[in-house]
Amino acid sequence: MKHVRILHLLLLFVFVHACFAQADFAPYFYDNGPYSYNGNLALFSLSEDTAVGTQIYRLNGTDPEGQEVRYGLSFDPGSKEYFRVDPKSGNITLVEKLDREKQDSIDVLVSITDGQSKVVERVTIFVMDANDEKPEFQNMPAIIDVLETTESGSSIYKVEAVDRDTGSGGSVTYYLQSAQSTLFAIDRHSGVLRIKSGEMLDYEKAKTHFVIVIAKDGGGSFNGKEQFMSSSATLTINVIDAQDTLPSFIGTPYFGYVYEISVPGSEIFTVEARDGDVGNPNPIRYSFDDGDDGVFSINKTSGCITLLTLPIYLKREIFNIKVRASEVSPEGTLMDYEVTTVVIRVVDLNNNPPTFYGENGPQSTFELTMYEHPPEGEILRGLKITVNDSDQGANAKFNLRLIGPGRMLRVVPQTVLNEAQVTILVEDSAAMDYEKYHFLTYKLLAVEIDTPEKFSATADIVIHLLDTNDNAPKFSSDYYIARIPENSPGGSNVVTVTAFDPDSGPWGEVKYSIYGSGAELFLIKPDSGIIYTQPWASLDAEVRSKYNFYVKAEDTEGKYNLAEVFVTVLDLNDHSPAFYDNFLEKTMVIGAPVKIEAVDDDAEVPNNVIEYAIMKAEPENNIFDINADTGEIMLKSYIKSMAIIQNITKKRDCTWSLVVQARDRGHPSLTTTAVVKIDITEATQLKGGPLGSFLMQNRNKPLQILGMLAGIISLMIIVTVLISTATFMRNKKSNRILPNRRVKRRPKTQHTWLFKNPLKRPETNEQKFKVKEEEREPEVIVENVNHNNNAGRILRQWPPPPPPCAPPPPFCLPVERQWVVPTVSATVAPKPLKKAVVTRQDSVNKALVSELKMKLEQKRKSGH
């Protein structure tokens, strides 16, 4: 038995060995489990953040016969090839980017072959998640409306965000940006947005809030690092105002048109209404109330009116459809509503011109009565004008123009389609003046724009203006100049002023009055404007010749205007010229005139202008001339000396009597005469020679005399300063104090000082006179004896005046200085003498004469 069993085993071994010698066994993969990186890829998983080009796995297998194996990797047709394998080494490399959110598993066919047998296995590679996705908002950004009355803590919105990652990377929490400064809070897990506790929405403070919500994941690994990802979105919260205003239609009145070519379903017109609560407007639902006749329909949400039938089946030309706009509450119920009228016209051919309508139908004349000067921009509401063109479309489009005087009125609108209410506005209020126009007539013209027929229509607009008290009285002149002779009796008319008030009725009545400081002598008639003198007034041009005052013109309501009146009292020649005395005595030095003067008390020229004339002269007429304007009497030009006068008269008497007439230039001219006694004398030579001559010749030129004296004084000062300086320097060098003593010098022979005027020829001895020397200095008397035109010069009677006839020149020493001093004598005038004021020039002359006299005394003593 035992041997049989051994035999069977031997036979079996031989049989198996024979089988193996004849068979080829297939290669196979090693199965190293799910966490191995070599084998047959069974249960292999790969993170989606694996970089492209990474070696992720190595296929590993063997052949039972020990043959060399090759590896292969393939995908199902149409699938993306994410991996590539090295046939020899079996290394698998990632060649495409993985994305778990798009594909979380990859089916791969791996193969192993020994060249004769090939083994193919299907394996699934699982793509593992990495935190590479941001949370995505599902309902943001969004705009929501929240009533301002929503209670504090109420939920107003639920934010939803999804993160496609798995695990903690796919969990989402919510936050608010700037959470401290907002009125809202969000639940970080549920995303429910609430109004913060203790906070309320206020439409008046903020109508809109912008809330930025941040969605953040729980974090996860990405490329080997922990990563948190977030995203943000804005939620716009509009605060809704409380509902308290009806909806209103926009752009009324509404006019729609059905054209001949319109088809059912054509849009005719679209009305638009808005909730009056602009902060939180409700939706508007539109519907017809009346007038549609079943041939029109309206879209309840858009307000679009459409046609339901052909135009030929329309039974009316004009449809007045009542359209209702109702607010829809959030619950869907209808609330407040408003109704308007939509006028729909059926358009035909252009066979109707524009037509103007009044309240009672077509009208071609419109009249209105109104006050003048209405405010600019005011509507003339009394004119109820409607313009209409019954045609449709472009045939019903026309312009409106207003033709009339000036640009006082303006028409609105200027372009009309089909029909419009015509509005006339005031453009120039000032021009609408009752005083210029009692009524205004305008032509209102409507002319079609785009039609070849250019149909037109006109209407007359007549505006009757009513007067207002808009004008103050206005004088015919801003000032009036009147002249009235003096001595006119009281009540004499002076001038008539005229003012006109263009207003009508009592407003145009003018009353006159006068006032002012110059009006006390005058009266005015309130109705006529005649200005006349007071009954007791006596006008005298010599007392006052000019008056001016104001005249006022006033209407019944106190509007007034002013004008100025200038009254000149005309001077009459009622005063004769008058001399100071009817008998005058004058002393004339040959070569110098004497002046007489008369006064005329009349106020104006030529009545007070005096002309002088010599009526008679004794003993000889033809010796004197007189200046007719100034009254200066002078000798004829050829009389140069007393010898000539004595030769003419054959007498030694040098006294003349003249009858001089003073005549004014008034009409009639008045005259008066006076007797003038003139004593003629000749200038006496003064001691002093050329200096006296210079003083005499320049007695009418005080500036030259002052200049000469100033030069002499300056020279003496300079010499004194030089002498004092030299003395001081000498004493300083000697370094001793000199005794105060009086130095007497031997008198030297003093030569005559001769001052020659290079501009005048030397005078002859006959034209000079000598002044007698006295022991004491004479008193200088300053007075105006003649009261004539010599009053401007100060007369000094030193030495005493010579007799009427000049004495022969006295004997004088050749060493004595001589000078000439004018000497004039006259009788005392009847008026009291006034002591003249001694000027600086007089003091200088007096000092100079005293110095010259002292030097003459010294010469006389030294000669003795």
Coordinates of N, CA, C and O in Angstrom, one line a residue, residues 532-620:
Y532 N -45.3 183.3 -8.4 CA -45.3 184.7 -8.4 C -44.8 185.2 -7.0 O -44.6 184.4 -6.1
T533 N -44.6 186.5 -7.0 CA -44.0 187.1 -5.7 C -45.0 187.3 -4.7 O -46.2 187.4 -5.0
Q534 N -44.6 187.3 -3.4 CA -45.5 187.6 -2.3 C -46.0 189.0 -2.5 O -45.4 189.9 -3.1
P535 N -47.2 189.3 -2.1 CA -47.8 190.6 -2.2 C -47.0 191.7 -1.6 O -46.9 192.8 -2.0
W536 N -46.3 191.3 -0.5 CA -45.5 192.3 0.2 C -44.0 192.4 -0.2 O -43.2 193.1 0.3
A537 N -43.6 191.5 -1.1 CA -42.2 191.3 -1.5 C -41.7 192.5 -2.3 O -42.4 193.0 -3.1
S538 N -40.5 192.9 -2.0 CA -39.9 194.0 -2.7 C -38.5 193.5 -3.1 O -37.7 193.2 -2.2
L539 N -38.3 193.3 -4.4 CA -37.0 192.7 -4.9 C -36.0 193.8 -5.2 O -36.4 194.8 -5.8
D540 N -34.8 193.7 -4.7 CA -33.8 194.7 -4.9 C -32.5 193.9 -5.3 O -32.0 193.1 -4.5
A541 N -32.0 194.1 -6.5 CA -30.9 193.4 -7.0 C -29.6 193.8 -6.2 O -28.7 193.0 -6.1
E542 N -29.6 195.0 -5.6 CA -28.5 195.4 -4.8 C -28.4 194.7 -3.5 O -27.3 194.5 -2.9
V543 N -29.6 194.2 -3.0 CA -29.6 193.5 -1.7 C -29.4 192.0 -2.0 O -28.6 191.4 -1.4
R544 N -30.1 191.4 -2.9 CA -30.0 190.0 -3.3 C -30.5 189.8 -4.7 O -31.6 190.2 -5.0
S545 N -29.6 189.3 -5.5 CA -30.0 189.2 -6.9 C -30.2 187.7 -7.4 O -30.7 187.5 -8.5
K546 N -29.9 186.7 -6.5 CA -30.1 185.3 -6.9 C -31.0 184.6 -5.9 O -30.7 184.7 -4.7
Y547 N -32.0 183.9 -6.3 CA -32.8 183.0 -5.5 C -32.9 181.7 -6.2 O -33.0 181.6 -7.4
N548 N -32.8 180.6 -5.3 CA -33.1 179.3 -5.9 C -33.9 178.5 -4.8 O -33.6 178.6 -3.6
F549 N -34.8 177.7 -5.3 CA -35.6 176.9 -4.4 C -36.2 175.7 -5.3 O -35.9 175.6 -6.5
Y550 N -36.9 174.9 -4.6 CA -37.4 173.7 -5.3 C -38.9 173.8 -5.4 O -39.6 174.3 -4.6
V551 N -39.4 173.2 -6.5 CA -40.8 173.1 -6.8 C -41.1 171.6 -6.9 O -40.4 170.8 -7.4
K552 N -42.2 171.2 -6.2 CA -42.6 169.9 -6.1 C -43.9 169.6 -6.8 O -44.9 170.4 -6.7
A553 N -44.0 168.6 -7.7 CA -45.2 168.2 -8.4 C -45.6 166.8 -7.8 O -44.8 165.9 -7.9
E554 N -46.8 166.7 -7.3 CA -47.3 165.5 -6.6 C -48.7 165.1 -7.1 O -49.5 166.0 -7.3
D555 N -48.8 163.8 -7.2 CA -50.1 163.3 -7.6 C -51.0 162.9 -6.4 O -50.5 163.2 -5.2
T556 N -52.1 162.4 -6.6 CA -53.1 162.2 -5.5 C -52.6 161.1 -4.5 O -53.0 161.1 -3.4
E557 N -51.7 160.2 -4.9 CA -51.2 159.1 -4.1 C -49.9 159.5 -3.5 O -49.2 158.6 -2.8
G558 N -49.4 160.7 -3.7 CA -48.1 161.1 -3.0 C -46.9 160.8 -3.9 O -45.8 161.1 -3.4
K559 N -47.0 160.3 -5.1 CA -45.8 160.2 -5.9 C -45.5 161.6 -6.4 O -46.4 162.3 -6.9
Y560 N -44.2 161.9 -6.4 CA -43.8 163.3 -6.7 C -42.5 163.3 -7.4 O -41.8 162.3 -7.5
N561 N -42.2 164.5 -7.9 CA -40.9 164.8 -8.6 C -40.5 166.2 -8.2 O -41.4 167.0 -7.8
L562 N -39.3 166.5 -8.3 CA -38.8 167.8 -8.0 C -38.1 168.5 -9.2 O -37.5 167.8 -10.0
A563 N -38.1 169.8 -9.2 CA -37.3 170.6 -10.1 C -36.8 171.8 -9.3 O -37.3 172.2 -8.3
E564 N -35.7 172.3 -9.8 CA -35.1 173.5 -9.1 C -35.4 174.7 -10.0 O -35.3 174.7 -11.2
V565 N -35.7 175.8 -9.2 CA -36.0 177.1 -9.9 C -34.9 178.1 -9.5 O -34.6 178.2 -8.3
F566 N -34.3 178.7 -10.5 CA -33.3 179.7 -10.3 C -33.9 181.1 -10.7 O -34.3 181.2 -11.9
V567 N -34.0 182.0 -9.8 CA -34.6 183.3 -10.1 C -33.5 184.3 -10.0 O -32.8 184.4 -9.0
T568 N -33.4 185.1 -11.1 CA -32.4 186.2 -11.1 C -33.2 187.5 -11.1 O -34.1 187.7 -11.9
V569 N -32.9 188.3 -10.1 CA -33.5 189.7 -10.0 C -32.6 190.6 -11.0 O -31.4 190.8 -10.7
L570 N -33.3 191.1 -12.0 CA -32.6 191.9 -13.0 C -32.3 193.3 -12.4 O -33.2 193.9 -11.9
D571 N -31.1 193.7 -12.6 CA -30.7 195.0 -12.1 C -31.2 196.1 -13.0 O -31.0 196.0 -14.3
L572 N -31.8 197.1 -12.5 CA -32.1 198.3 -13.2 C -31.1 199.4 -12.9 O -30.6 199.5 -11.8
N573 N -30.9 200.2 -13.9 CA -29.9 201.3 -13.7 C -30.5 202.4 -12.9 O -30.9 203.5 -13.5
D574 N -30.6 202.2 -11.6 CA -31.3 203.2 -10.7 C -30.4 203.9 -9.8 O -30.8 204.5 -8.8
H575 N -29.1 203.7 -10.0 CA -28.1 204.4 -9.2 C -27.1 205.1 -10.1 O -26.6 204.5 -11.0
S576 N -26.8 206.4 -9.8 CA -25.8 207.1 -10.5 C -24.5 206.9 -9.9 O -24.3 206.6 -8.7
P577 N -23.4 207.0 -10.7 CA -22.0 206.9 -10.1 C -21.9 208.1 -9.1 O -22.4 209.2 -9.2
A578 N -21.0 207.8 -8.1 CA -20.8 208.8 -7.1 C -19.3 208.8 -6.7 O -18.7 207.8 -6.5
F579 N -18.7 210.1 -6.7 CA -17.4 210.2 -6.2 C -17.4 210.3 -4.7 O -18.4 210.5 -4.0
Y580 N -16.2 210.2 -4.1 CA -16.1 210.3 -2.6 C -16.5 211.8 -2.2 O -17.0 212.0 -1.2
D581 N -16.1 212.7 -3.1 CA -16.4 214.1 -2.9 C -16.5 214.8 -4.2 O -15.9 214.4 -5.2
N582 N -17.4 215.8 -4.2 CA -17.5 216.5 -5.5 C -16.4 217.5 -5.8 O -16.3 218.0 -6.9
F583 N -15.5 217.7 -4.8 CA -14.3 218.5 -5.0 C -13.1 217.7 -4.5 O -13.0 217.4 -3.3
L584 N -12.2 217.4 -5.4 CA -11.0 216.6 -5.1 C -9.8 217.4 -5.4 O -9.7 218.2 -6.3
E585 N -8.8 217.2 -4.5 CA -7.5 217.9 -4.7 C -6.4 216.8 -4.8 O -6.4 215.9 -4.0
K586 N -5.6 216.9 -5.8 CA -4.6 215.9 -6.1 C -3.3 216.7 -6.4 O -3.3 217.8 -6.9
T587 N -2.2 216.0 -6.1 CA -0.8 216.5 -6.5 C -0.2 215.5 -7.4 O -0.1 214.3 -7.2
M588 N 0.3 216.1 -8.5 CA 0.8 215.2 -9.6 C 2.3 215.5 -9.8 O 2.7 216.7 -9.9
V589 N 3.1 214.5 -9.7 CA 4.5 214.6 -10.1 C 4.6 214.2 -11.5 O 4.0 213.3 -12.0
I590 N 5.4 215.1 -12.2 CA 5.6 214.9 -13.6 C 6.1 213.4 -13.9 O 7.1 213.0 -13.3
G591 N 5.4 212.7 -14.8 CA 5.7 211.4 -15.1 C 4.9 210.3 -14.3 O 5.0 209.1 -14.6
A592 N 4.2 210.8 -13.3 CA 3.3 209.9 -12.5 C 1.9 210.3 -12.6 O 1.6 211.5 -12.4
P593 N 0.9 209.3 -12.8 CA -0.5 209.7 -12.8 C -1.1 209.8 -11.4 O -0.5 209.4 -10.4
V594 N -2.2 210.5 -11.4 CA -3.1 210.5 -10.2 C -4.4 209.8 -10.6 O -4.8 209.8 -11.8
K595 N -5.0 209.3 -9.6 CA -6.2 208.5 -9.9 C -7.4 209.0 -9.1 O -7.3 209.4 -7.9
I596 N -8.5 209.1 -9.8 CA -9.8 209.4 -9.1 C -10.7 208.2 -9.3 O -10.5 207.4 -10.2
E597 N -11.7 208.1 -8.4 CA -12.5 206.9 -8.4 C -13.9 207.2 -8.1 O -14.2 208.0 -7.1
A598 N -14.9 206.7 -8.8 CA -16.3 206.8 -8.5 C -16.9 205.4 -8.3 O -16.4 204.4 -8.8
V599 N -18.0 205.3 -7.6 CA -18.6 204.0 -7.3 C -20.1 204.1 -7.7 O -20.8 205.1 -7.5
D600 N -20.5 203.0 -8.4 CA -21.9 202.8 -8.8 C -22.5 201.7 -8.0 O -22.0 200.6 -8.1
D601 N -23.6 201.9 -7.3 CA -24.2 200.9 -6.4 C -25.1 199.9 -7.1 O -25.7 199.1 -6.4
D602 N -25.2 200.0 -8.4 CA -26.0 199.0 -9.1 C -25.3 197.7 -9.0 O -24.1 197.6 -8.8
A603 N -26.1 196.6 -9.1 CA -25.6 195.3 -8.8 C -24.9 194.6 -10.0 O -24.0 193.8 -9.7
E604 N -25.2 194.9 -11.2 CA -24.7 194.1 -12.3 C -24.1 195.0 -13.4 O -24.4 196.2 -13.4
V605 N -23.3 194.4 -14.2 CA -22.8 195.1 -15.4 C -23.9 195.1 -16.4 O -24.7 194.2 -16.4
P606 N -24.0 196.1 -17.3 CA -23.1 197.2 -17.4 C -23.5 198.4 -16.5 O -23.0 199.5 -16.6
N607 N -24.6 198.2 -15.7 CA -25.1 199.3 -14.9 C -24.0 199.9 -13.9 O -24.1 201.1 -13.6
N608 N -23.1 199.0 -13.4 CA -22.1 199.5 -12.5 C -20.8 199.6 -13.1 O -19.8 199.8 -12.3
V609 N -20.7 199.6 -14.4 CA -19.4 199.8 -15.1 C -19.3 201.3 -15.4 O -20.2 201.9 -16.0
I610 N -18.2 201.9 -15.0 CA -18.0 203.4 -15.1 C -17.0 203.8 -16.1 O -15.9 203.1 -16.2
E611 N -17.3 204.8 -16.9 CA -16.3 205.4 -17.8 C -16.1 206.8 -17.4 O -17.0 207.5 -17.0
Y612 N -14.8 207.2 -17.5 CA -14.3 208.5 -17.0 C -14.0 209.4 -18.3 O -13.5 208.8 -19.2
A613 N -14.3 210.6 -18.1 CA -13.9 211.6 -19.2 C -13.7 213.0 -18.6 O -14.3 213.4 -17.6
I614 N -12.7 213.7 -19.2 CA -12.5 215.1 -18.8 C -13.3 216.0 -19.6 O -13.2 216.1 -20.8
M615 N -14.2 216.7 -18.9 CA -15.1 217.5 -19.6 C -14.6 218.9 -19.9 O -14.8 219.6 -20.9
K616 N -13.7 219.4 -18.9 CA -13.2 220.7 -19.0 C -11.9 220.8 -18.2 O -11.8 220.2 -17.1
A617 N -10.9 221.6 -18.6 CA -9.7 221.8 -17.9 C -9.3 223.3 -18.0 O -9.4 223.9 -19.1
E618 N -8.9 223.9 -16.9 CA -8.5 225.3 -16.9 C -7.1 225.3 -16.2 O -7.0 224.6 -15.2
P619 N -6.2 226.1 -16.6 CA -6.4 227.2 -17.7 C -6.1 226.6 -19.1 O -6.2 227.4 -20.1
E620 N -5.8 225.3 -19.3 CA -5.5 224.8 -20.6 C -6.2 223.4 -20.7 O -6.1 222.6 -19.9

